CSV table of C-alpha atoms and ligand atoms in Angstrom, one decimal:
chain,number,residue,atom,x,y,z
A,1,MET,CA,74.7,135.8,215.6
A,2,PRO,CA,77.3,133.0,215.4
A,3,LEU,CA,76.6,130.0,214.0
A,4,ARG,CA,74.7,127.7,215.5
A,5,PHE,CA,72.4,124.6,215.0
A,6,LEU,CA,68.9,123.0,217.0
A,7,THR,CA,67.6,119.2,216.2
A,8,ALA,CA,64.0,117.9,216.3
A,9,GLY,CA,62.5,114.6,217.1
A,10,GLU,CA,61.4,111.7,218.6
A,11,SER,CA,63.5,108.2,218.5
A,12,HIS,CA,60.5,106.3,216.4
A,13,GLY,CA,58.8,109.3,216.0
A,14,GLN,CA,58.6,110.6,212.0
A,15,ALA,CA,61.7,112.2,211.4
A,16,LEU,CA,65.1,114.2,212.7
A,17,ILE,CA,65.0,117.5,211.7
A,18,VAL,CA,68.2,119.7,211.9
A,19,ILE,CA,68.7,123.7,211.2
A,20,VAL,CA,71.9,124.9,210.7
A,21,GLU,CA,72.2,128.9,210.9
A,22,GLY,CA,75.5,131.4,209.8
A,23,MET,CA,76.9,128.7,207.3
A,24,PRO,CA,78.6,131.1,205.1
A,25,SER,CA,77.5,131.3,201.6
A,26,GLY,CA,79.8,129.6,198.6
A,27,LEU,CA,80.4,125.9,200.5
A,28,PRO,CA,80.2,123.5,198.3
A,29,ILE,CA,78.0,120.2,200.1
A,30,LYS,CA,76.2,117.5,199.0
A,31,GLU,CA,73.6,115.2,200.5
A,32,GLU,CA,76.2,112.2,200.3
A,33,GLU,CA,78.9,114.0,202.2
A,34,ILE,CA,76.2,114.2,205.1
A,35,ASN,CA,75.4,110.6,204.5
A,36,HIS,CA,78.7,109.4,204.9
A,37,GLN,CA,79.3,110.5,208.3
A,38,LEU,CA,75.6,109.2,209.0
A,39,ALA,CA,76.7,105.7,207.7
A,40,ARG,CA,79.8,105.9,210.0
A,41,ARG,CA,78.2,106.7,213.2
A,42,GLN,CA,75.8,103.8,212.5
A,43,MET,CA,78.5,100.9,212.4
A,44,GLY,CA,80.4,99.6,215.1
A,45,TYR,CA,81.0,95.9,217.0
A,46,GLY,CA,78.0,95.8,219.5
A,47,ARG,CA,75.5,97.5,218.3
A,48,GLY,CA,71.8,96.1,218.1
A,49,GLY,CA,68.6,95.7,215.9
A,50,ARG,CA,67.8,99.5,215.2
A,51,MET,CA,71.1,100.0,213.3
A,52,LYS,CA,69.9,97.1,210.9
A,53,ILE,CA,66.6,99.1,210.2
A,54,GLU,CA,67.7,102.1,209.6
A,55,GLN,CA,70.0,103.3,207.0
A,56,ASP,CA,70.2,106.9,208.3
A,57,ARG,CA,70.3,109.9,204.8
A,58,ALA,CA,70.1,113.9,205.6
A,59,GLU,CA,67.7,115.4,202.7
A,60,ILE,CA,68.5,118.8,202.1
A,61,LEU,CA,65.5,120.5,202.6
A,62,SER,CA,67.0,124.6,202.3
A,63,GLY,CA,69.8,126.9,202.4
A,64,VAL,CA,72.0,125.3,199.4
A,65,ARG,CA,71.1,125.3,195.8
A,66,ALA,CA,73.1,123.8,192.8
A,67,GLY,CA,75.6,122.4,195.3
A,68,LYS,CA,76.7,125.7,197.4
A,69,THR,CA,75.3,126.8,200.9
A,70,LEU,CA,72.8,130.1,200.0
A,71,GLY,CA,74.3,131.5,203.5
A,72,SER,CA,70.5,131.3,205.1
A,73,PRO,CA,69.3,128.7,207.4
A,74,ILE,CA,70.2,125.0,206.2
A,75,ALA,CA,67.3,122.3,207.0
A,76,LEU,CA,67.7,118.7,206.8
A,77,LYS,CA,65.6,115.8,207.3
A,78,ILE,CA,66.5,112.7,208.2
A,79,ASN,CA,63.5,109.9,208.2
A,80,ASN,CA,63.1,107.6,210.7
A,81,LYS,CA,62.2,104.0,209.0
A,82,ASP,CA,61.3,102.8,211.9
A,83,TRP,CA,57.7,105.0,212.0
A,84,ASP,CA,56.4,102.4,210.0
A,85,ASN,CA,56.5,99.9,212.9
A,86,TRP,CA,55.5,103.2,215.7
A,87,GLN,CA,53.0,105.1,214.1
A,88,LYS,CA,50.0,104.0,215.9
A,89,VAL,CA,52.1,104.6,219.2
A,90,MET,CA,53.7,107.4,218.4
A,91,SER,CA,51.2,109.7,216.1
A,92,SER,CA,50.7,113.0,216.9
A,93,LYS,CA,47.1,113.2,216.2
A,94,ALA,CA,44.5,113.4,218.8
A,95,GLY,CA,42.7,110.3,220.1
A,96,SER,CA,45.5,108.5,219.2
A,97,ALA,CA,47.5,105.6,221.4
A,98,SER,CA,50.0,108.4,222.2
A,99,GLY,CA,50.5,109.8,225.9
A,100,GLY,CA,48.3,107.5,227.3
A,101,ASP,CA,48.0,103.9,228.6
A,102,VAL,CA,46.6,102.2,226.0
A,103,ALA,CA,49.9,102.9,223.5
A,104,GLN,CA,49.8,100.0,221.9
A,105,ASP,CA,51.7,98.7,218.6
A,106,ASP,CA,49.8,96.7,216.0
A,107,SER,CA,50.4,93.8,217.5
A,108,GLY,CA,48.8,95.0,220.6
A,109,GLN,CA,51.5,95.2,222.7
A,110,SER,CA,51.8,98.1,225.7
A,111,LYS,CA,54.3,100.5,224.9
A,112,VAL,CA,54.1,102.5,227.7
A,113,VAL,CA,57.1,102.8,229.9
A,114,HIS,CA,56.5,103.0,234.0
A,115,HIS,CA,59.5,100.9,235.4
A,116,PRO,CA,62.6,104.0,234.9
A,117,ARG,CA,66.3,102.5,234.4
A,118,PRO,CA,68.6,103.6,236.3
A,119,GLY,CA,70.7,105.9,234.4
A,120,HIS,CA,68.8,106.9,232.2
A,121,ALA,CA,66.6,110.4,231.6
A,122,ASP,CA,63.7,108.2,232.6
A,123,LEU,CA,62.9,109.2,235.6
A,124,PRO,CA,64.2,112.8,236.6
A,125,GLY,CA,62.5,113.6,232.9
A,126,GLY,CA,59.3,112.1,233.7
A,127,MET,CA,59.0,114.1,237.0
A,128,LYS,CA,60.4,117.1,235.4
A,129,TYR,CA,57.4,117.5,232.6
A,130,ASP,CA,55.4,115.6,234.7
A,131,HIS,CA,54.9,112.5,232.5
A,132,HIS,CA,53.9,109.0,233.6
A,133,ASP,CA,54.0,107.6,230.4
A,134,LEU,CA,57.9,107.3,230.6
A,135,ARG,CA,58.1,107.0,226.6
A,136,ASN,CA,57.6,111.0,226.6
A,137,ILE,CA,61.0,111.3,228.3
A,138,LEU,CA,63.1,108.2,226.6
A,139,GLU,CA,61.9,109.1,223.1
A,140,ARG,CA,63.6,112.4,222.7
A,141,ALA,CA,66.5,111.4,225.2
A,142,SER,CA,67.7,108.6,222.9
A,143,ALA,CA,70.9,108.6,221.7
A,144,ARG,CA,68.8,108.7,218.1
A,145,GLU,CA,68.8,112.2,218.2
A,146,THR,CA,72.7,112.5,217.6
A,147,ALA,CA,72.1,111.4,214.1
A,148,GLY,CA,70.7,115.5,213.8
A,149,ARG,CA,74.0,116.5,215.4
A,150,VAL,CA,76.2,114.0,213.5
A,151,ALA,CA,74.6,115.8,210.2
A,152,ALA,CA,74.7,119.0,211.7
A,153,GLY,CA,78.6,118.6,212.4
A,154,ALA,CA,79.3,117.6,208.3
A,155,ILE,CA,78.7,120.7,207.2
A,156,ALA,CA,81.2,122.1,209.7
A,157,ARG,CA,83.6,119.0,208.8
A,158,LYS,CA,83.4,120.4,205.3
A,159,LEU,CA,84.1,124.3,206.0
A,160,LEU,CA,87.0,123.2,208.3
A,161,SER,CA,87.9,120.9,205.4
A,162,GLU,CA,88.1,123.8,203.1
A,163,PHE,CA,91.2,125.1,205.0
A,164,GLU,CA,92.8,122.0,205.7
A,165,ILE,CA,91.3,120.9,209.0
A,166,GLU,CA,91.0,117.3,209.5
A,167,ILE,CA,89.2,115.7,212.4
A,168,VAL,CA,90.2,112.1,213.5
A,169,GLY,CA,88.4,109.7,216.3
A,170,HIS,CA,88.9,106.7,217.7
A,171,LEU,CA,88.7,104.0,220.2
A,172,VAL,CA,91.6,104.1,222.9
A,173,ASP,CA,89.7,101.6,225.9
A,174,LEU,CA,86.5,99.5,225.8
A,175,GLY,CA,85.1,98.0,229.2
A,176,GLY,CA,88.7,98.5,230.6
A,177,VAL,CA,90.8,96.8,227.2
A,178,GLN,CA,93.2,99.9,225.8
A,179,SER,CA,94.3,100.2,223.3
A,180,THR,CA,97.4,102.4,222.5
A,181,THR,CA,99.0,103.8,219.3
A,182,ASP,CA,101.8,106.5,218.3
A,183,LEU,CA,100.7,106.5,214.9
A,184,ALA,CA,100.3,109.7,212.9
A,185,PRO,CA,97.1,110.9,212.9
A,186,LYS,CA,96.5,109.7,209.3
A,187,LYS,CA,96.8,106.7,209.4
A,188,ILE,CA,95.4,106.6,212.8
A,189,ALA,CA,92.3,108.2,210.6
A,190,GLU,CA,92.9,104.7,208.0
A,191,LYS,CA,93.3,102.1,210.8
A,192,ALA,CA,90.2,102.8,212.4
A,193,GLU,CA,87.9,103.2,209.5
A,194,ALA,CA,88.4,99.7,208.9
A,195,SER,CA,88.0,98.7,211.9
A,196,PRO,CA,85.2,98.0,213.3
A,197,LEU,CA,85.4,99.1,216.6
A,198,ARG,CA,87.8,102.0,215.3
A,199,THR,CA,90.6,101.0,217.4
A,200,VAL,CA,94.2,100.9,215.3
A,201,ASP,CA,95.5,98.2,217.9
A,202,SER,CA,93.7,94.8,216.3
A,203,LYS,CA,95.0,92.4,219.7
A,204,ALA,CA,92.9,95.1,222.0
A,205,GLU,CA,90.2,95.2,219.3
A,206,GLU,CA,90.1,91.4,219.8
A,207,ARG,CA,89.7,91.8,223.7
A,208,MET,CA,87.0,94.2,223.3
A,209,ILE,CA,84.8,92.3,220.9
A,210,ALA,CA,85.8,89.3,223.1
A,211,LYS,CA,84.2,91.4,226.0
A,212,ILE,CA,81.4,92.7,224.0
A,213,ASP,CA,80.0,89.3,223.7
A,214,GLU,CA,80.8,88.6,227.6
A,215,ALA,CA,78.4,91.8,227.9
A,216,LYS,CA,76.2,90.6,225.5
A,217,LYS,CA,75.6,87.1,227.0
A,218,ASN,CA,75.3,88.4,230.6
A,219,GLY,CA,72.7,90.6,229.2
A,220,ASP,CA,75.2,93.6,230.4
A,221,SER,CA,76.9,96.7,228.7
A,222,LEU,CA,80.0,98.3,228.2
A,223,GLY,CA,81.7,101.8,227.9
A,224,GLY,CA,84.8,103.0,227.2
A,225,ILE,CA,87.1,106.0,225.9
A,226,PHE,CA,87.4,107.9,222.4
A,227,GLU,CA,90.2,110.4,221.5
A,228,ILE,CA,90.1,113.1,219.0
A,229,ILE,CA,92.5,114.3,217.3
A,230,VAL,CA,92.6,117.8,215.0
A,231,THR,CA,95.0,119.1,212.9
A,232,GLY,CA,95.6,121.5,210.8
A,233,LEU,CA,94.3,124.3,213.1
A,234,PRO,CA,95.4,127.9,213.2
A,235,VAL,CA,96.3,129.6,216.4
A,236,GLY,CA,94.1,131.6,217.9
A,237,LEU,CA,90.4,130.2,217.8
A,238,GLY,CA,89.1,130.8,220.9
A,239,SER,CA,89.8,133.1,223.2
A,240,HIS,CA,91.1,133.9,226.9
A,241,VAL,CA,89.5,136.9,227.8
A,242,GLN,CA,86.1,135.8,228.8
A,243,TRP,CA,84.8,132.7,230.3
A,244,ASP,CA,82.2,132.1,227.6
A,245,ARG,CA,84.7,132.2,225.0
A,246,LYS,CA,87.3,129.5,226.1
A,247,LEU,CA,87.6,127.1,223.8
A,248,ASP,CA,88.0,123.9,226.2
A,249,GLY,CA,85.2,125.2,227.5
A,250,GLU,CA,83.0,125.3,224.5
A,251,LEU,CA,84.3,121.5,223.3
A,252,ALA,CA,83.6,120.2,226.7
A,253,ARG,CA,80.4,121.5,226.6
A,254,ALA,CA,79.8,120.2,223.1
A,255,VAL,CA,81.2,116.8,223.9
A,256,MET,CA,79.6,116.1,227.4
A,257,SER,CA,75.9,116.7,226.0
A,258,ILE,CA,76.6,113.8,224.2
A,259,GLN,CA,74.2,111.0,225.6
A,260,ALA,CA,76.2,108.8,227.9
A,261,ILE,CA,79.1,111.1,228.3
A,262,LYS,CA,80.6,111.4,231.7
A,263,GLY,CA,84.3,113.0,231.5
A,264,VAL,CA,86.2,114.8,229.2
A,265,GLU,CA,89.9,115.6,229.4
A,266,ILE,CA,92.4,117.8,227.3
A,267,GLY,CA,95.9,116.8,226.6
A,268,MET,CA,97.4,115.1,229.4
A,269,GLY,CA,94.1,116.0,231.3
A,270,PHE,CA,93.6,114.2,234.4
A,271,ALA,CA,97.0,112.6,234.6
A,272,SER,CA,98.8,115.6,234.9
A,273,ALA,CA,97.4,115.5,238.5
A,274,ALA,CA,101.2,113.0,239.2
A,275,HIS,CA,103.3,115.4,237.3
A,276,PHE,CA,105.4,118.2,238.1
A,277,GLY,CA,105.2,121.7,236.4
A,278,SER,CA,108.2,120.9,234.7
A,279,GLU,CA,107.2,117.9,233.0
A,280,VAL,CA,103.7,119.0,231.9
A,281,HIS,CA,104.1,122.4,230.0
A,282,ASP,CA,105.3,122.4,226.5
A,283,GLU,CA,108.5,123.9,225.6
A,284,ILE,CA,108.4,126.9,223.0
A,285,PHE,CA,110.9,126.3,220.1
A,286,TYR,CA,111.0,128.4,216.8
A,287,GLN,CA,111.2,127.4,213.1
A,288,ALA,CA,113.2,130.6,211.6
A,289,LYS,CA,112.1,129.6,208.0
A,290,GLU,CA,108.6,128.6,208.0
A,291,LYS,CA,108.4,131.3,211.0
A,292,ARG,CA,106.1,129.5,213.1
A,293,PHE,CA,106.6,128.9,217.1
A,294,TYR,CA,106.0,124.9,217.6
A,295,ARG,CA,106.5,122.0,220.5
A,296,LYS,CA,108.1,119.2,220.7
A,297,THR,CA,105.8,117.8,223.3
A,298,ASN,CA,101.6,118.6,223.3
A,299,ASN,CA,100.7,118.1,227.0
A,300,ALA,CA,98.3,121.0,226.9
A,301,GLY,CA,96.6,118.9,223.6
A,302,GLY,CA,96.5,122.0,221.4
A,303,LEU,CA,94.9,124.3,223.8
A,304,GLU,CA,96.5,127.3,226.2
A,305,GLY,CA,94.2,130.2,227.7
A,306,GLY,CA,91.3,128.8,226.4
A,307,MET,CA,93.1,129.3,222.5
A,308,THR,CA,94.2,126.9,220.3
A,309,ASN,CA,98.2,127.5,220.4
A,310,GLY,CA,98.5,125.9,216.8
A,311,GLU,CA,99.3,122.3,217.9
A,312,ASN,CA,97.2,119.6,217.4
A,313,LEU,CA,93.7,119.3,219.5
A,314,VAL,CA,93.7,116.3,221.9
A,315,LEU,CA,90.2,115.6,223.4
A,316,ARG,CA,89.3,112.5,224.8
A,317,ALA,CA,86.1,111.6,226.6
A,318,VAL,CA,84.5,108.7,228.1
A,319,MET,CA,81.1,107.1,227.9
A,320,LYS,CA,79.9,104.9,231.0
A,321,PRO,CA,78.1,101.8,229.9
A,322,LEU,CA,74.9,102.4,228.3
A,323,SER,CA,71.7,102.1,230.4
A,324,THR,CA,69.6,100.1,229.0
A,325,LEU,CA,70.3,96.4,230.2
A,326,TYR,CA,69.0,93.3,229.0
A,327,ARG,CA,69.2,91.9,232.3
A,328,PRO,CA,67.6,95.0,234.0
A,329,LEU,CA,67.8,97.0,237.2
A,330,GLN,CA,66.0,97.1,239.9
A,331,SER,CA,63.7,99.8,239.9
A,332,VAL,CA,60.4,101.3,240.4
A,333,ASN,CA,56.8,101.0,239.5
A,334,ILE,CA,55.8,104.7,239.4
A,335,MET,CA,52.3,104.3,239.5
A,336,THR,CA,52.2,101.8,242.2
A,337,LYS,CA,55.5,102.7,243.7
A,338,GLU,CA,56.0,98.8,244.3
A,339,PRO,CA,59.4,97.4,243.3
A,340,TYR,CA,59.4,96.6,240.1
A,341,GLN,CA,62.6,95.4,237.1
A,342,ALA,CA,63.9,98.5,234.8
A,343,THR,CA,62.0,98.7,231.7
A,344,VAL,CA,63.9,96.9,228.6
A,345,GLU,CA,64.4,98.7,225.5
A,346,ARG,CA,65.7,97.5,223.0
A,347,THR,CA,69.8,98.4,222.6
A,348,ASP,CA,73.1,98.5,221.5
A,349,ILE,CA,75.9,96.1,223.9
A,350,THR,CA,78.0,99.3,223.7
A,351,ALA,CA,78.4,102.5,221.6
A,352,VAL,CA,81.5,103.7,222.2
A,353,PRO,CA,82.7,103.3,218.3
A,354,ALA,CA,79.6,105.4,217.2
A,355,ALA,CA,80.4,108.0,220.3
A,356,SER,CA,83.4,108.5,218.7
A,357,VAL,CA,81.4,109.7,215.4
A,358,ILE,CA,79.5,111.8,217.5
A,359,GLY,CA,82.5,112.9,219.2
A,360,GLU,CA,84.2,114.2,216.1
A,361,ASN,CA,81.2,116.0,214.6
A,362,VAL,CA,80.1,117.9,217.6
A,363,VAL,CA,83.9,118.6,217.9
A,364,ALA,CA,84.2,120.2,213.8
A,365,PHE,CA,80.8,122.1,214.6
A,366,THR,CA,82.3,123.8,217.9
A,367,LEU,CA,85.6,124.4,215.7
A,368,ALA,CA,83.3,125.6,212.9
A,369,GLN,CA,82.0,128.3,215.7
A,370,ALA,CA,85.1,129.6,216.9
A,371,PHE,CA,86.4,129.4,213.0
A,372,LEU,CA,83.8,131.7,212.2
A,373,GLU,CA,84.2,133.7,215.3
A,374,LYS,CA,87.8,134.5,214.6
A,375,PHE,CA,87.3,135.2,210.4
A,376,GLY,CA,83.7,136.1,210.7
A,377,SER,CA,82.2,136.6,207.3
A,378,ASP,CA,79.3,136.1,205.2
A,379,SER,CA,81.3,133.9,202.2
A,380,LEU,CA,83.4,131.3,201.9
A,381,LYS,CA,85.8,133.7,199.5
A,382,GLU,CA,85.7,136.3,202.5
A,383,LEU,CA,86.8,133.7,205.0
A,384,ARG,CA,89.7,132.2,203.0
A,385,ARG,CA,91.1,136.5,202.2
A,386,ASN,CA,90.4,137.0,206.4
A,387,PHE,CA,91.8,133.6,207.3
A,388,GLU,CA,95.4,133.6,204.7
A,389,GLY,CA,96.0,138.0,206.1
A,390,PHE,CA,95.9,136.4,209.7
A,391,LEU,CA,98.2,133.4,208.2
A,392,LYS,CA,100.2,136.3,207.5
A,393,GLN,CA,100.2,138.3,210.3
A,394,CYS,CA,101.7,135.4,212.3
A,395,ARG,CA,104.2,135.0,210.7
A,396,GLU,CA,105.3,138.7,210.7
A,397,PHE,CA,104.6,138.7,214.4
B,401,EPS,C1,70.2,104.5,218.8
B,401,EPS,C2,68.8,104.3,218.4
B,401,EPS,C3,67.7,103.8,219.7
B,401,EPS,C4,68.7,102.5,220.2
B,401,EPS,C5,70.1,103.8,220.9
B,401,EPS,C6,70.7,104.6,219.6
B,401,EPS,O1,66.8,102.5,219.3
B,401,EPS,P1,65.9,102.0,219.3
B,401,EPS,O2,65.5,102.8,221.1
B,401,EPS,O3,64.9,101.9,218.1
B,401,EPS,O4,66.7,100.6,219.6
B,401,EPS,O5,69.2,101.6,219.4
B,401,EPS,O6,69.7,104.2,221.9
B,401,EPS,C7,69.7,103.8,223.4
B,401,EPS,C8,70.4,102.9,223.8
B,401,EPS,C9,69.1,104.7,224.0
B,401,EPS,O7,69.5,104.6,225.2
B,401,EPS,O8,68.5,105.8,223.8
B,401,EPS,C10,70.6,105.5,217.3
B,401,EPS,O9,70.2,105.9,217.0
B,401,EPS,O10,71.7,106.1,218.0
């Protein structure tokens, strides 16, 4: 069975739970390494009130002993601090306020949601699951769930780092303000890490911040585009032989499934439509000393025929502006069918910097899946042997 993970948990429930299955044994992993990724997800100019309440920390409940993975399922728990304020509304106990029309918090304020937000899961989810309190949908649809995905990705990322595969994410557009760079991935990572918007172009950053302030003033939200670059990948992850083994498809699925993502492109992506083939495809050269093939351009974004080609993986994704608006859009009361303004829940003005961290970590998980499929093994030791054997085979090709 390949590497996989599942998450559970409502945004204002007790905790988020993650189970990662299929990690080989012998991988050193610490809670702090997972918590580092969780903290990165919480940052970013334009976040809302929730991130002031939470300080996400993963507790490893199983699958790790004395700092190393056992090969058994790894269970993680991330407590929601906000649960303290939501127990009465979110309790699983029969007879509590949950799910009924009397869902009130301690101050007596109703937490029932009857006015679906355009762009959110509220209306289709409510109709599909036959919930008339749309909180039963939004609690799970919330991007809070991505903390679980980041935690799973953090373990995958640690596995990849054992093989010197590194992942960098940065913002290239926020609300139409573009950030351009020709820096090397390592430098991009350093600069993005120091930026409140995870962007490397400080001039663009200033204009992005002004745009976020403008959106905040108007009760509005903003989207943007982030880019993920992966260095150190071997050739041959993924496969051309079957549709569901193509790595570009797997990466697109992982990234598209992040809340509010509306598009993914690899390498030159959509821009390649405006070019001749001779301008798009990356010519092939050979380095005799290192015994390796290489390219002088990387319009393919490191993927050809659904496989890594040994160049950097470059992927971009667009996030729509968040659908909860402090100045709400027109909606309908699902009970009375009368026109009503959409529900206003606490929200972020923008979360593209956070989405870029989530993107990095879901890409890490997908690459670790492909890596384990290619070099499949039960222990890190065996994995290393298979990996090195393949590199040798490539040099002798
Ligand atoms: C989020 C937690 C949520 C939101 C946000 C992301 O917490 P709360 O609903 O308590 O404010 O801040 O989710 C959304 C904007 C959304 O529409 O779901 C998080 O942990 O990232």
